[in-house]
PDB file of C-alpha atoms in Angstrom:
ATOM      1  CA  PHE A   1      -8.481  -0.211 -15.486  1.00 96.00           C
ATOM      2  CA  PHE A   2      -6.695  -1.835 -13.994  1.00 96.00           C
ATOM      3  CA  VAL A   3      -2.747  -1.846 -12.670  1.00 97.00           C
ATOM      4  CA  GLU A   4      -0.591  -5.088 -10.452  1.00 94.00           C
ATOM      5  CA  GLY A   5      -0.457  -3.862  -7.067  1.00 92.00           C
ATOM      6  CA  ASN A   6       3.124  -5.293  -4.375  1.00 87.00           C
ATOM      7  CA  HIS A   7       0.324  -7.573  -2.643  1.00 81.00           C
ATOM      8  CA  GLU A   8      -0.295  -9.288  -6.080  1.00 79.00           C
ATOM      9  CA  GLU A   9       3.279 -10.014  -6.506  1.00 76.00           C
ATOM     10  CA  PHE A  10       3.103 -13.083  -3.627  1.00 79.00           C
ATOM     11  CA  ARG A  11       1.585 -15.699  -4.952  1.00 83.00           C
ATOM     12  CA  ASP A  12      -0.148 -16.764  -8.373  1.00 88.00           C
ATOM     13  CA  THR A  13      -1.724 -14.610 -10.094  1.00 88.00           C
ATOM     14  CA  THR A  14      -3.339 -15.942 -13.029  1.00 92.00           C
ATOM     15  CA  LYS A  15      -6.955 -16.657 -11.469  1.00 93.00           C
ATOM     16  CA  LEU A  16      -6.954 -12.892 -10.157  1.00 92.00           C
ATOM     17  CA  LEU A  17      -6.078 -11.274 -13.595  1.00 94.00           C
ATOM     18  CA  ASP A  18      -8.426 -13.154 -15.043  1.00 96.00           C
ATOM     19  CA  ALA A  19     -11.546 -12.404 -12.909  1.00 96.00           C
ATOM     20  CA  VAL A  20     -10.574  -8.951 -13.269  1.00 96.00           C
ATOM     21  CA  ARG A  21     -10.104  -9.009 -17.317  1.00 97.00           C
ATOM     22  CA  ALA A  22     -13.229 -11.273 -16.554  1.00 98.00           C
ATOM     23  CA  SER A  23     -15.294  -8.041 -15.271  1.00 98.00           C
ATOM     24  CA  GLY A  24     -14.448  -6.315 -18.260  1.00 98.00           C
ATOM     25  CA  ILE A  25     -11.852  -4.379 -16.432  1.00 97.00           C
ATOM     26  CA  ARG A  26      -8.506  -4.259 -18.238  1.00 98.00           C
ATOM     27  CA  ILE A  27      -5.649  -4.182 -17.192  1.00 97.00           C
ATOM     28  CA  LEU A  28      -2.947  -2.128 -18.016  1.00 98.00           C
ATOM     29  CA  ASP A  29       0.444  -3.083 -18.226  1.00 97.00           C
ATOM     30  CA  ASN A  30       3.409  -1.706 -18.888  1.00 98.00           C
ATOM     31  CA  GLU A  31       0.205   0.561 -22.015  1.00 98.00           C
ATOM     32  CA  LYS A  32      -1.365   3.008 -22.293  1.00 98.00           C
ATOM     33  CA  ALA A  33      -4.554   3.092 -23.449  1.00 98.00           C
ATOM     34  CA  GLU A  34      -6.406   6.273 -25.597  1.00 97.00           C
ATOM     35  CA  ILE A  35      -9.871   7.197 -25.068  1.00 94.00           C
ATOM     36  CA  ASP A  36     -11.383  10.334 -26.440  1.00 93.00           C
ATOM     37  CA  GLY A  37      -8.497  11.893 -26.548  1.00 92.00           C
ATOM     38  CA  LEU A  38      -6.739  10.822 -22.502  1.00 96.00           C
ATOM     39  CA  GLN A  39      -4.267   8.566 -22.429  1.00 98.00           C
ATOM     40  CA  ILE A  40      -4.538   6.221 -19.825  1.00 98.00           C
ATOM     41  CA  VAL A  41      -0.636   4.740 -18.753  1.00 98.00           C
ATOM     42  CA  GLY A  42      -0.468   1.638 -16.511  1.00 98.00           C
ATOM     43  CA  VAL A  43       2.632   0.368 -15.170  1.00 98.00           C
ATOM     44  CA  PRO A  44       2.585  -2.211 -11.976  1.00 97.00           C
ATOM     45  CA  TYR A  45       4.565  -1.750  -8.894  1.00 96.00           C
ATOM     46  CA  LYS A  46       7.602  -4.740 -10.289  1.00 95.00           C
ATOM     47  CA  HIS A  47       8.347  -2.243 -13.303  1.00 97.00           C
ATOM     48  CA  ALA A  48       8.367   1.303 -11.148  1.00 97.00           C
ATOM     49  CA  THR A  49       9.940   0.380  -7.886  1.00 95.00           C
ATOM     50  CA  HIS A  50      13.807   1.296  -8.926  1.00 97.00           C
ATOM     51  CA  ALA A  51      13.571   4.352 -10.670  1.00 98.00           C
ATOM     52  CA  GLN A  52      16.340   4.463 -13.024  1.00 98.00           C
ATOM     53  CA  HIS A  53      13.938   1.844 -14.799  1.00 98.00           C
ATOM     54  CA  PHE A  54      10.432   3.146 -14.362  1.00 98.00           C
ATOM     55  CA  GLY A  55      11.530   6.127 -16.422  1.00 98.00           C
ATOM     56  CA  SER A  56      12.463   3.257 -19.267  1.00 98.00           C
ATOM     57  CA  VAL A  57       9.043   2.023 -18.811  1.00 98.00           C
ATOM     58  CA  LEU A  58       7.365   5.396 -19.032  1.00 98.00           C
ATOM     59  CA  ASP A  59       9.406   6.817 -22.747  1.00 98.00           C
ATOM     60  CA  LYS A  60       9.054   3.235 -24.330  1.00 98.00           C
ATOM     61  CA  ILE A  61       5.412   3.756 -23.228  1.00 98.00           C
ATOM     62  CA  GLY A  62       5.683   6.945 -25.577  1.00 96.00           C
ATOM     63  CA  ILE A  63       3.134   9.434 -23.293  1.00 97.00           C
ATOM     64  CA  ASP A  64       2.636  12.658 -25.467  1.00 97.00           C
ATOM     65  CA  ARG A  65       3.059  15.452 -23.154  1.00 95.00           C
ATOM     66  CA  ASP A  66       0.895  17.048 -25.863  1.00 95.00           C
ATOM     67  CA  ARG A  67      -2.070  15.594 -24.230  1.00 96.00           C
ATOM     68  CA  ALA A  68      -3.699  15.488 -20.960  1.00 97.00           C
ATOM     69  CA  SER A  69      -2.933  11.411 -19.430  1.00 98.00           C
ATOM     70  CA  VAL A  70      -3.582   9.484 -16.602  1.00 98.00           C
ATOM     71  CA  LEU A  71      -0.941   7.096 -14.606  1.00 98.00           C
ATOM     72  CA  LEU A  72      -1.826   3.962 -13.188  1.00 98.00           C
ATOM     73  CA  THR A  73       0.340   3.296 -11.123  1.00 98.00           C
ATOM     74  CA  HIS A  74       0.974   0.989  -7.052  1.00 96.00           C
ATOM     75  CA  ALA A  75       3.289   3.579  -5.012  1.00 96.00           C
ATOM     76  CA  PRO A  76       4.018   6.976  -5.481  1.00 97.00           C
ATOM     77  CA  ASP A  77       7.467   6.161  -4.636  1.00 95.00           C
ATOM     78  CA  HIS A  78       9.139   7.861  -7.704  1.00 97.00           C
ATOM     79  CA  VAL A  79       6.133  10.889  -8.615  1.00 98.00           C
ATOM     80  CA  ALA A  80       9.211  12.748 -10.329  1.00 98.00           C
ATOM     81  CA  VAL A  81      10.176  10.329 -12.518  1.00 98.00           C
ATOM     82  CA  ALA A  82       6.202  10.152 -13.688  1.00 98.00           C
ATOM     83  CA  GLU A  83       6.307  14.501 -13.424  1.00 98.00           C
ATOM     84  CA  ALA A  84       9.298  14.669 -16.109  1.00 98.00           C
ATOM     85  CA  ALA A  85       8.045  12.209 -18.580  1.00 98.00           C
ATOM     86  CA  GLY A  86       4.573  13.974 -19.267  1.00 97.00           C
ATOM     87  CA  ILE A  87       2.187  13.229 -16.913  1.00 98.00           C
ATOM     88  CA  GLY A  88      -0.132  14.776 -16.052  1.00 98.00           C
ATOM     89  CA  LEU A  89      -2.377  13.383 -13.431  1.00 98.00           C
ATOM     90  CA  GLN A  90      -0.978   9.998 -11.272  1.00 98.00           C
ATOM     91  CA  VAL A  91      -3.405   8.179  -9.669  1.00 98.00           C
ATOM     92  CA  SER A  92      -2.414   5.500  -6.391  1.00 97.00           C
ATOM     93  CA  GLY A  93      -2.670   3.670  -4.104  1.00 94.00           C
ATOM     94  CA  HIS A  94      -0.505   1.720  -1.515  1.00 92.00           C
ATOM     95  CA  THR A  95      -0.192   3.268   1.943  1.00 91.00           C
ATOM     96  CA  HIS A  96      -3.667   2.575   3.148  1.00 88.00           C
ATOM     97  CA  LEU A  97      -2.974   6.447   4.666  1.00 87.00           C
ATOM     98  CA  GLY A  98      -0.678   4.162   7.288  1.00 85.00           C
ATOM     99  CA  GLN A  99      -4.088   1.771   8.230  1.00 87.00           C
ATOM    100  CA  MET A 100      -2.958   2.270  12.177  1.00 87.00           C
ATOM    101  CA  ILE A 101      -1.099   3.837  14.549  1.00 86.00           C
ATOM    102  CA  PRO A 102       2.274   3.868  14.726  1.00 89.00           C
ATOM    103  CA  TYR A 103       2.142   2.899  10.532  1.00 88.00           C
ATOM    104  CA  ASN A 104       0.644   6.056   9.721  1.00 90.00           C
ATOM    105  CA  TRP A 105       3.697   7.963  10.518  1.00 91.00           C
ATOM    106  CA  ILE A 106       6.048   5.654   9.415  1.00 92.00           C
ATOM    107  CA  ALA A 107       4.180   6.113   5.947  1.00 92.00           C
ATOM    108  CA  THR A 108       4.053  10.217   6.459  1.00 92.00           C
ATOM    109  CA  ARG A 109       8.099  10.321   7.016  1.00 93.00           C
ATOM    110  CA  ILE A 110       8.058   8.108   3.841  1.00 93.00           C
ATOM    111  CA  TYR A 111       6.380   9.657   1.296  1.00 92.00           C
ATOM    112  CA  ARG A 112       5.912  12.995   2.782  1.00 94.00           C
ATOM    113  CA  GLN A 113       3.023  15.033   1.208  1.00 94.00           C
ATOM    114  CA  PHE A 114       2.242  12.250  -1.719  1.00 96.00           C
ATOM    115  CA  VAL A 115       0.993   9.739   1.363  1.00 94.00           C
ATOM    116  CA  TYR A 116      -2.492  10.377   0.756  1.00 95.00           C
ATOM    117  CA  GLY A 117      -4.472  12.851  -1.373  1.00 95.00           C
ATOM    118  CA  LEU A 118      -4.100  15.406  -3.975  1.00 97.00           C
ATOM    119  CA  ASN A 119      -0.899  17.020  -4.527  1.00 98.00           C
ATOM    120  CA  ARG A 120       1.596  18.594  -6.212  1.00 98.00           C
ATOM    121  CA  ILE A 121       4.750  18.667  -7.812  1.00 98.00           C
ATOM    122  CA  GLY A 122       6.028  20.898 -10.813  1.00 97.00           C
ATOM    123  CA  LYS A 123       3.211  20.353 -13.472  1.00 96.00           C
ATOM    124  CA  MET A 124       2.072  16.743 -12.038  1.00 98.00           C
ATOM    125  CA  LEU A 125      -1.332  15.988  -9.692  1.00 98.00           C
ATOM    126  CA  VAL A 126      -0.840  12.915  -7.912  1.00 98.00           C
ATOM    127  CA  TYR A 127      -3.851  11.347  -6.151  1.00 98.00           C
ATOM    128  CA  THR A 128      -2.737   8.852  -3.344  1.00 97.00           C
ATOM    129  CA  SER A 129      -5.527   6.907  -1.532  1.00 96.00           C
ATOM    130  CA  SER A 130      -6.282   5.308   1.720  1.00 94.00           C
ATOM    131  CA  GLY A 131      -7.375   2.253  -0.306  1.00 92.00           C
ATOM    132  CA  ALA A 132     -10.443   0.206   0.500  1.00 89.00           C
ATOM    133  CA  GLY A 133      -9.000  -2.336   2.100  1.00 86.00           C
ATOM    134  CA  THR A 134      -5.637  -3.922   4.409  1.00 86.00           C
ATOM    135  CA  TRP A 135      -2.939  -5.515   5.286  1.00 83.00           C
ATOM    136  CA  GLY A 136      -1.344  -7.412   7.834  1.00 84.00           C
ATOM    137  CA  PRO A 137      -4.526  -7.003  10.243  1.00 85.00           C
ATOM    138  CA  PRO A 138      -7.572  -6.051   9.334  1.00 88.00           C
ATOM    139  CA  LEU A 139      -8.541  -3.190  10.159  1.00 88.00           C
ATOM    140  CA  ARG A 140      -7.740   0.462   9.612  1.00 90.00           C
ATOM    141  CA  VAL A 141      -7.460   3.083  13.702  1.00 89.00           C
ATOM    142  CA  GLY A 142      -7.586   6.624  12.655  1.00 84.00           C
ATOM    143  CA  THR A 143      -7.830   6.142   8.407  1.00 86.00           C
ATOM    144  CA  GLN A 144     -11.012   6.147   6.178  1.00 87.00           C
ATOM    145  CA  PRO A 145     -11.101   3.236   4.236  1.00 91.00           C
ATOM    146  CA  GLU A 146     -12.573   5.345   0.681  1.00 94.00           C
ATOM    147  CA  ILE A 147     -13.132   4.225  -2.614  1.00 94.00           C
ATOM    148  CA  VAL A 148     -12.202   7.289  -5.288  1.00 94.00           C
ATOM    149  CA  LEU A 149     -13.827   8.187  -8.278  1.00 95.00           C
ATOM    150  CA  PHE A 150     -12.706  11.195 -10.415  1.00 93.00           C
ATOM    151  CA  GLU A 151     -14.977  12.616 -13.161  1.00 91.00           C
ATOM    152  CA  PHE A 152     -13.207  14.018 -15.878  1.00 86.00           C
ATOM    153  CA  GLU A 153     -14.135  17.153 -17.772  1.00 81.00           C
TER     154      GLU A 153
END
């Protein structure tokens, strides 16, 4: 599954999204997919930046609070909104864990405990990945790129 992030807003993404679809990856755009009872919810960055709009999008998707759910959304900006909507696990990236000094300090100040790793807010878990790529200069200092594999039982 795939959701658009903030970098997809910088240019026409038609070729990128066509390539993602052609590879067999499903793009979630303010919708949910259900697999073996698991609700996988996807909200792209552009619909998750403002708390009120994000909450409205999640309400319209119709999350069943009595079943397991995973939210894919690019940034850990409004985790309290997702928790209030009944999400069980939010998976995000965006922060690059700061990528290098001084951005790592800035990212930590903005995202606090949600800047990286597995954390909890209320009943919801939040995993923020440091990601595999970069933004701006193509280098990372003091942060490790990663691709995360989740196994559900």
